[in-house]
Coordinates of C-alpha atoms in Angstrom, one line a residue:
X1 CA -22.9 18.4 23.8
X2 CA -20.8 15.6 22.3
X3 CA -17.2 15.3 23.5
X4 CA -16.0 14.2 20.0
X5 CA -13.5 16.5 18.4
X6 CA -14.4 15.1 14.9
X7 CA -18.0 14.3 14.0
X8 CA -18.9 13.0 10.5
X9 CA -22.5 12.5 9.6
X10 CA -23.8 10.8 6.4
X11 CA -20.9 12.2 4.4
X12 CA -20.9 11.6 0.6
X13 CA -18.6 12.8 -2.2
X14 CA -19.7 12.4 -5.8
X15 CA -17.6 13.0 -8.9
X16 CA -19.0 13.4 -12.4
X17 CA -17.1 11.1 -14.8
X18 CA -17.2 11.6 -18.6
X19 CA -16.8 8.8 -21.1
X20 CA -16.4 8.9 -24.8
X21 CA -18.8 6.8 -26.8
X22 CA -17.3 3.5 -27.9
X23 CA -17.6 4.4 -31.5
X24 CA -15.6 7.6 -31.0
X25 CA -12.0 7.4 -32.1
X26 CA -9.1 9.7 -31.2
X27 CA -9.5 12.9 -33.2
X28 CA -6.4 15.0 -33.9
X29 CA -6.4 18.7 -35.0
X30 CA -5.3 17.6 -38.5
X31 CA -8.4 15.5 -38.8
X32 CA -10.6 18.5 -38.0
X33 CA -8.8 20.7 -40.5
X34 CA -8.9 18.0 -43.2
X35 CA -12.6 17.6 -42.7
X36 CA -13.3 21.3 -43.0
X37 CA -11.1 21.7 -46.2
X38 CA -12.8 18.8 -47.9
X39 CA -16.2 20.3 -47.1
X40 CA -15.3 23.5 -49.0
X41 CA -15.0 21.4 -52.2
X42 CA -18.2 19.5 -51.7
X43 CA -16.6 16.4 -50.5
X44 CA -18.6 16.2 -47.3
X45 CA -17.2 14.0 -44.6
X46 CA -19.2 12.4 -41.8
X47 CA -19.5 14.7 -38.9
X48 CA -17.1 14.0 -36.1
X49 CA -19.0 12.4 -33.2
X50 CA -18.1 14.2 -30.1
X51 CA -20.8 12.9 -27.9
X52 CA -19.9 11.8 -24.4
X53 CA -21.7 9.9 -21.7
X54 CA -21.6 10.9 -18.1
X55 CA -21.6 8.8 -15.0
X56 CA -21.8 9.6 -11.3
X57 CA -19.0 8.1 -9.1
X58 CA -19.5 8.2 -5.4
X59 CA -16.0 8.1 -3.8
X60 CA -17.7 8.3 -0.3
X61 CA -21.2 7.0 0.5
X62 CA -23.0 7.7 3.8
X63 CA -19.8 7.8 5.9
X64 CA -20.5 8.4 9.6
X65 CA -18.2 8.2 12.7
X66 CA -17.0 10.1 15.8
X67 CA -13.5 10.6 17.0
X68 CA -12.8 11.6 20.6
X69 CA -10.1 14.1 21.6
X70 CA -6.7 12.5 22.0
X71 CA -7.5 9.4 19.9
X72 CA -5.0 8.1 17.4
X73 CA -7.0 6.6 14.6
X74 CA -5.8 4.7 11.6
X75 CA -7.7 4.9 8.3
X76 CA -7.3 1.6 6.5
X77 CA -8.4 0.5 3.1
X78 CA -7.3 -0.7 -0.3
X79 CA -6.3 1.7 -3.1
X80 CA -9.5 3.5 -4.2
X81 CA -11.4 2.8 -1.0
X82 CA -11.9 6.6 -0.4
X83 CA -9.2 7.3 2.2
X84 CA -7.6 10.3 0.6
X85 CA -11.0 11.8 -0.4
X86 CA -12.1 11.6 3.2
X87 CA -8.9 13.3 4.5
X88 CA -9.2 16.0 1.9
X89 CA -12.7 16.8 3.1
X90 CA -11.6 16.8 6.7
X91 CA -8.8 19.1 5.8
X92 CA -11.2 21.4 4.0
X93 CA -9.4 21.0 0.7
X94 CA -12.6 19.8 -1.1
X95 CA -16.3 20.1 -0.3
X96 CA -18.5 17.2 0.3
X97 CA -21.5 16.5 -2.0
X98 CA -23.7 15.8 1.0
X99 CA -23.5 15.2 4.7
X100 CA -21.8 17.2 7.5
X101 CA -18.5 17.3 9.4
X102 CA -17.8 19.1 12.6
X103 CA -14.2 19.9 13.7
X104 CA -13.6 21.3 17.1
X105 CA -10.0 22.5 16.8
X106 CA -7.3 23.6 14.4
X107 CA -6.4 21.1 11.7
X108 CA -2.9 20.5 10.2
X109 CA -2.7 18.1 7.4
X110 CA 0.1 16.5 5.4
X111 CA -1.6 14.8 2.4
X112 CA 1.0 15.0 -0.3
X113 CA 4.4 16.4 -0.9
X114 CA 4.3 20.2 -0.6
X115 CA 0.8 20.5 0.9
X116 CA 0.3 24.1 1.9
X117 CA 3.7 25.3 0.6
X118 CA 4.2 28.1 -1.9
X119 CA 7.0 27.0 -4.3
X120 CA 8.4 30.5 -4.8
X121 CA 8.8 31.2 -1.1
X122 CA 11.8 30.0 1.0
X123 CA 11.6 27.4 3.7
X124 CA 11.7 30.1 6.3
X125 CA 8.8 32.0 4.7
X126 CA 6.7 28.9 4.3
X127 CA 7.1 28.0 8.0
X128 CA 5.5 31.4 8.9
X129 CA 2.9 31.1 6.1
X130 CA 1.8 27.7 7.4
X131 CA 1.6 29.1 11.0
X132 CA -0.6 31.9 9.8
X133 CA -2.9 29.4 7.9
X134 CA -3.3 27.5 11.2
X135 CA -4.2 30.7 12.9
X136 CA -1.1 31.1 15.0
X137 CA 0.6 34.4 15.8
X138 CA 4.0 35.3 14.6
X139 CA 5.3 35.0 18.1
X140 CA 3.9 31.5 18.5
X141 CA 5.6 30.4 15.2
X142 CA 8.9 32.0 16.2
X143 CA 8.9 30.1 19.5
X144 CA 8.7 26.8 17.6
X145 CA 10.9 27.8 14.7
X146 CA 14.2 26.4 15.9
X147 CA 12.6 23.0 16.8
X148 CA 11.0 22.8 13.3
X149 CA 14.3 23.5 11.5
X150 CA 16.2 21.1 13.7
X151 CA 13.7 18.3 13.1
X152 CA 13.5 18.9 9.3
X153 CA 17.4 19.1 9.0
X154 CA 17.2 21.8 6.4
X155 CA 19.3 24.5 8.1
X156 CA 21.5 25.0 5.0
X157 CA 18.6 25.4 2.7
X158 CA 16.3 27.5 4.9
X159 CA 16.5 30.6 2.7
X160 CA 16.2 28.6 -0.6
X161 CA 12.9 28.6 -2.4
X162 CA 11.2 25.3 -1.7
X163 CA 10.7 24.6 -5.4
X164 CA 14.3 23.6 -5.4
X165 CA 13.9 21.1 -2.6
X166 CA 13.9 17.4 -3.2
X167 CA 10.7 15.5 -2.4
X168 CA 12.4 14.2 0.8
X169 CA 13.3 17.8 2.0
X170 CA 9.7 18.9 1.2
X171 CA 8.3 16.1 3.4
X172 CA 10.7 16.7 6.2
X173 CA 9.9 20.4 6.4
X174 CA 6.2 19.9 5.9
X175 CA 5.9 17.3 8.6
X176 CA 8.0 19.4 10.9
X177 CA 5.7 22.4 10.5
X178 CA 2.5 20.3 10.8
X179 CA 3.7 18.5 13.9
X180 CA 5.4 21.3 15.9
X181 CA 2.8 24.1 15.4
X182 CA 0.5 22.3 17.9
X183 CA -2.8 21.8 16.0
X184 CA -5.5 20.1 17.9
X185 CA -6.0 17.7 14.9
X186 CA -3.1 16.2 12.8
X187 CA -3.9 14.4 9.6
X188 CA -1.2 12.5 7.9
X189 CA -1.6 10.5 4.7
X190 CA 0.8 7.9 3.1
X191 CA 3.1 10.8 2.2
X192 CA 5.6 9.7 4.9
X193 CA 6.6 6.8 2.6
X194 CA 8.6 9.4 0.6
X195 CA 11.1 9.8 3.4
X196 CA 13.9 7.4 4.2
X197 CA 13.7 4.7 6.8
X198 CA 15.4 6.9 9.5
X199 CA 13.1 9.8 8.9
X200 CA 10.0 7.6 9.0
X201 CA 11.0 6.3 12.4
X202 CA 11.6 9.9 13.5
X203 CA 8.1 10.9 12.3
X204 CA 6.4 7.9 13.9
X205 CA 8.1 8.8 17.2
X206 CA 6.9 12.4 17.0
X207 CA 3.4 11.3 16.2
X208 CA 3.5 9.1 19.3
X209 CA 4.6 12.0 21.4
X210 CA 1.8 14.1 19.9
X211 CA -0.8 11.5 20.8
X212 CA 0.5 11.4 24.4
X213 CA 0.0 15.2 24.6
X214 CA -3.7 14.8 24.1
X215 CA -3.9 15.9 20.5
X216 CA -5.9 13.9 17.9
X217 CA -4.1 12.1 15.0
X218 CA -5.6 10.6 11.9
X219 CA -3.1 8.4 10.1
X220 CA -3.4 6.7 6.7
X221 CA -0.8 4.0 5.8
X222 CA -0.4 0.6 4.3
X223 CA 2.3 -0.2 6.9
X224 CA 0.3 -2.4 9.2
X225 CA 3.2 -2.6 11.7
X226 CA 3.2 1.2 12.1
X227 CA -0.6 1.1 12.4
X228 CA -0.5 -1.4 15.1
X229 CA 2.2 0.3 17.2
X230 CA 0.9 3.9 16.8
X231 CA -2.9 3.8 16.6
X232 CA -5.5 2.7 19.1
X233 CA -8.6 2.8 16.9
X234 CA -9.1 1.8 13.3
X235 CA -11.6 2.7 10.6
X236 CA -11.8 0.4 7.5
X237 CA -13.1 1.8 4.3
X238 CA -14.2 -0.3 1.3
X239 CA -15.7 1.1 -1.9
X240 CA -16.4 4.5 -0.2
X241 CA -18.2 3.0 2.8
X242 CA -17.2 2.5 6.4
X243 CA -17.3 -1.3 6.8
X244 CA -15.6 -1.5 10.3
X245 CA -14.8 0.8 13.2
X246 CA -13.2 -0.4 16.4
X247 CA -9.8 -1.2 17.9
X248 CA -6.8 -0.9 15.6
X249 CA -5.8 -4.6 16.1
X250 CA -9.3 -5.8 15.2
X251 CA -9.4 -3.4 12.3
X252 CA -6.2 -4.8 10.9
X253 CA -7.5 -8.3 11.1
X254 CA -10.7 -7.2 9.4
X255 CA -8.7 -5.5 6.6
X256 CA -6.6 -8.6 6.1
X257 CA -9.6 -10.7 5.5
X258 CA -11.2 -8.1 3.3
X259 CA -8.0 -8.0 1.2
X260 CA -8.6 -11.6 0.0
X261 CA -8.9 -11.6 -3.7
X262 CA -12.2 -13.0 -5.0
X263 CA -10.4 -14.9 -7.7
X264 CA -8.3 -16.8 -5.1
X265 CA -11.5 -18.5 -4.0
X266 CA -12.5 -19.8 -7.5
X267 CA -12.1 -23.6 -7.4
X268 CA -10.9 -24.4 -10.9
X269 CA -9.3 -22.6 -13.8
X270 CA -8.5 -23.6 -17.4
X271 CA -4.8 -23.4 -18.1
X272 CA -4.8 -26.1 -20.8
X273 CA -3.0 -29.4 -20.1
X274 CA 0.2 -31.3 -20.6
X275 CA 0.6 -34.8 -22.0
X276 CA -0.1 -36.6 -18.7
X277 CA -1.4 -33.9 -16.3
X278 CA -3.5 -30.8 -16.0
X279 CA -3.1 -28.2 -13.2
X280 CA -6.6 -26.9 -12.5
X281 CA -6.2 -24.6 -9.4
X282 CA -3.4 -23.3 -7.1
X283 CA -4.4 -21.5 -3.9
X284 CA -2.6 -20.0 -0.9
X285 CA -4.3 -21.0 2.3
X286 CA -4.3 -19.2 5.7
X287 CA -4.0 -20.8 9.1
X288 CA -7.7 -21.8 8.9
X289 CA -7.2 -23.4 5.5
X290 CA -9.2 -20.6 3.8
X291 CA -8.0 -19.2 0.4
X292 CA -6.1 -15.9 0.9
X293 CA -4.0 -13.5 -1.1
X294 CA -1.9 -12.4 1.9
X295 CA 1.0 -14.2 3.5
X296 CA 2.2 -13.4 7.0
X297 CA 6.0 -13.8 7.2
X298 CA 7.2 -16.4 9.8
X299 CA 4.3 -18.7 9.3
X300 CA 4.1 -21.9 7.2
X301 CA 3.3 -21.2 3.6
X302 CA 0.4 -23.5 2.7
X303 CA -0.3 -24.2 -0.9
X304 CA -3.2 -26.2 -2.3
X305 CA -2.9 -27.7 -5.8
X306 CA -5.8 -29.3 -7.7
X307 CA -4.7 -31.4 -10.6
X308 CA -5.6 -34.3 -12.9
X309 CA -3.3 -37.1 -14.0
X310 CA -3.6 -40.1 -16.4
X311 CA -1.7 -42.3 -14.0
X312 CA 1.7 -42.3 -15.6
X313 CA 4.4 -43.2 -13.1
X314 CA 7.4 -41.0 -12.3
X315 CA 5.7 -37.6 -12.3
X316 CA 6.5 -34.7 -9.9
X317 CA 5.5 -31.2 -8.9
X318 CA 7.9 -28.3 -9.0
X319 CA 7.0 -24.9 -7.5
X320 CA 9.0 -21.8 -8.2
X321 CA 8.6 -18.7 -5.9
X322 CA 9.2 -15.4 -7.7
X323 CA 9.5 -11.9 -6.4
X324 CA 7.9 -8.7 -7.8
X325 CA 10.7 -8.5 -10.4
X326 CA 9.9 -12.1 -11.6
X327 CA 13.2 -13.3 -10.2
X328 CA 13.1 -16.9 -8.9
X329 CA 14.0 -16.9 -5.2
X330 CA 13.0 -20.5 -4.2
X331 CA 12.1 -24.0 -5.4
X332 CA 9.9 -26.7 -3.9
X333 CA 10.1 -30.2 -5.5
X334 CA 8.0 -33.2 -4.7
X335 CA 10.5 -35.7 -6.0
X336 CA 13.9 -34.1 -5.7
X337 CA 13.4 -32.9 -2.1
X338 CA 10.9 -35.5 -0.7
X339 CA 11.3 -38.6 -2.9
X340 CA 7.6 -38.7 -3.8
X341 CA 5.7 -38.9 -7.1
X342 CA 2.2 -38.2 -8.2
X343 CA -0.5 -41.0 -7.9
X344 CA -0.4 -43.7 -10.5
X345 CA -4.2 -44.1 -10.6
X346 CA -5.9 -41.8 -13.1
X347 CA -8.2 -39.1 -11.7
X348 CA -8.4 -35.7 -10.1
X349 CA -6.5 -35.0 -6.8
X350 CA -5.7 -32.3 -4.3
X351 CA -2.2 -31.9 -3.0
X352 CA -1.3 -29.6 -0.1
X353 CA 2.3 -28.3 0.5
X354 CA 3.0 -27.0 3.9
X355 CA 6.3 -25.2 3.3
X356 CA 8.6 -24.1 6.1
X357 CA 8.2 -20.5 7.4
X358 CA 9.8 -17.8 5.4
X359 CA 10.7 -14.2 6.4
X360 CA 9.8 -12.6 3.1
X361 CA 10.2 -8.9 2.5
X362 CA 6.9 -7.0 2.0
X363 CA 5.7 -6.8 -1.6
X364 CA 4.1 -8.9 -4.3
X365 CA 5.0 -12.5 -5.1
X366 CA 3.9 -15.2 -7.5
X367 CA 4.3 -18.9 -8.0
X368 CA 5.0 -20.8 -11.2
X369 CA 3.8 -24.4 -10.8
X370 CA 4.7 -27.3 -13.1
X371 CA 4.4 -31.1 -13.4
X372 CA 7.3 -32.9 -14.8
X373 CA 8.5 -36.3 -15.8
X374 CA 11.3 -37.0 -13.2
X375 CA 14.8 -36.3 -14.6
X376 CA 13.4 -35.9 -18.1
X377 CA 11.1 -33.1 -19.1
X378 CA 8.3 -30.8 -18.0
X379 CA 4.7 -31.8 -18.6
X380 CA 2.4 -28.9 -17.7
X381 CA 3.7 -25.5 -16.8
X382 CA 1.6 -22.6 -15.4
X383 CA 3.1 -19.2 -14.9
X384 CA 1.8 -17.0 -12.0
X385 CA -0.6 -19.8 -11.0
X386 CA -0.8 -18.2 -7.6
X387 CA -0.2 -14.6 -6.6
X388 CA 0.0 -13.2 -3.1
X389 CA 1.2 -10.2 -1.2
X390 CA 3.2 -9.6 2.0
X391 CA 1.8 -6.5 3.6
X392 CA 4.5 -5.8 6.1
X393 CA 7.6 -7.6 7.3
X394 CA 9.7 -7.3 10.5
X395 CA 10.8 -10.3 12.5
X396 CA 10.5 -8.6 15.8
X397 CA 7.3 -6.6 15.1
X398 CA 9.2 -3.3 14.9
X399 CA 7.7 -0.4 12.9
X400 CA 10.4 -0.5 10.2
X401 CA 9.0 -2.4 7.2
X402 CA 11.5 -4.7 5.4
X403 CA 10.4 -4.0 1.8
X404 CA 11.3 -5.6 -1.5
X405 CA 11.5 -2.1 -3.0
X406 CA 14.5 -1.2 -0.8
X407 CA 16.6 -3.6 -2.9
X408 CA 18.0 -5.6 0.0
X409 CA 16.7 -8.9 -1.3
X410 CA 13.4 -10.8 -0.7
X411 CA 14.5 -12.7 2.4
X412 CA 15.3 -11.6 6.0
X413 CA 18.3 -13.6 7.3
X414 CA 17.7 -14.3 11.0
X415 CA 20.1 -15.4 13.7
X416 CA 19.2 -18.6 15.6
X417 CA 19.0 -17.7 19.2
X418 CA 20.5 -14.6 21.0
X419 CA 23.4 -12.7 19.5
X420 CA 26.3 -12.5 22.0
X421 CA 29.3 -10.2 22.2
X422 CA 32.6 -11.2 23.7
X423 CA 35.8 -9.2 24.2
X424 CA 38.2 -9.7 21.3
X425 CA 41.7 -10.9 22.0
X426 CA 44.3 -11.0 19.1
X427 CA 45.9 -14.0 20.7
X428 CA 42.8 -16.0 20.0
X429 CA 43.3 -15.6 16.3
X430 CA 47.0 -16.6 16.3
X431 CA 48.1 -13.1 15.3
X432 CA 51.7 -12.2 16.0
X433 CA 51.7 -9.6 18.8
X434 CA 54.9 -8.2 17.4

């Protein structure tokens, strides 16, 4: 008999999608009534075409893997890769179209805010309800009750219906129940992102303790720092298929390469042209000089520009870095910062900028690129010539992800060297002791 606590064999999930025919327009109730009334007076209208086409969409295709007891496994993939569908099947929320799964133990899952909660019941009642769903006796739930309440920090609202809870309170209580009622298998989706930074650290610490206790954890997150620190194994999904299974560190590297956008590898684009120049391609390069759509903070930001020039003298490049809100946060200038200009011989050229390392917050970025006549006017301007993403950002590799969405700004300001502390003496400041 296999020692795997989770076995998945040739799993598939198919959804039937319906599409309206292209010639069908939106039909309101008034259109139907008007058509019927006109028909009574002999003014027959063309019949409303309600035909629809159907399409099978396989969210998961022939997925197979085994997970040993006590393993902490990260499920990684882009949006739409099939991660949530897989977790819903493992949690027995939905049935697979084909294949088989074997679970050897109780499963607690936290897939979305309020999973398993009844909105009309109080927090207290939902704790006991979830325990019953997991197959635990009332005595077992009571023995863990105080720990759950303390962890979730909802003492004041324990006898309030959970429909009045905020999303953060929902998640705190739901995770507290799932983590403390000692299931053999704990499944957690990206829902933890709803909580604040302090609670996320608390949850990650609890999951680490759970894994040390020999229980199995399946964790889905786009926080690669948390994945690296918490998980030991990784499964990468792409288009509903398992494309990699192995150590978490290798899985993260595989996912990073998989996340390269195909369009970033296209050599040339048509953005029009200026009077003297034409920008043809702008690509971000990784450490191996391969096109990528991901930037790792703390490394040089390498940018390759393919352009044409008619040889006019006194031309320069300007590169603007923009954050997700299209706010300019940085400038690179060939002439103003480096005293260089474009070649004066007509032709097509490649120019590579190797910009100093930046500690950018995680999120989406873009670059506007332009050629200009030095100290005079722009020549060719291309908005969003290059787009890239920072998946996670923390200068010391900690699990807390410095995100643009927190509103702290796009750059981490780092101290040069160690931070020291010395006793403060008022006399050093010239303050009057009187």
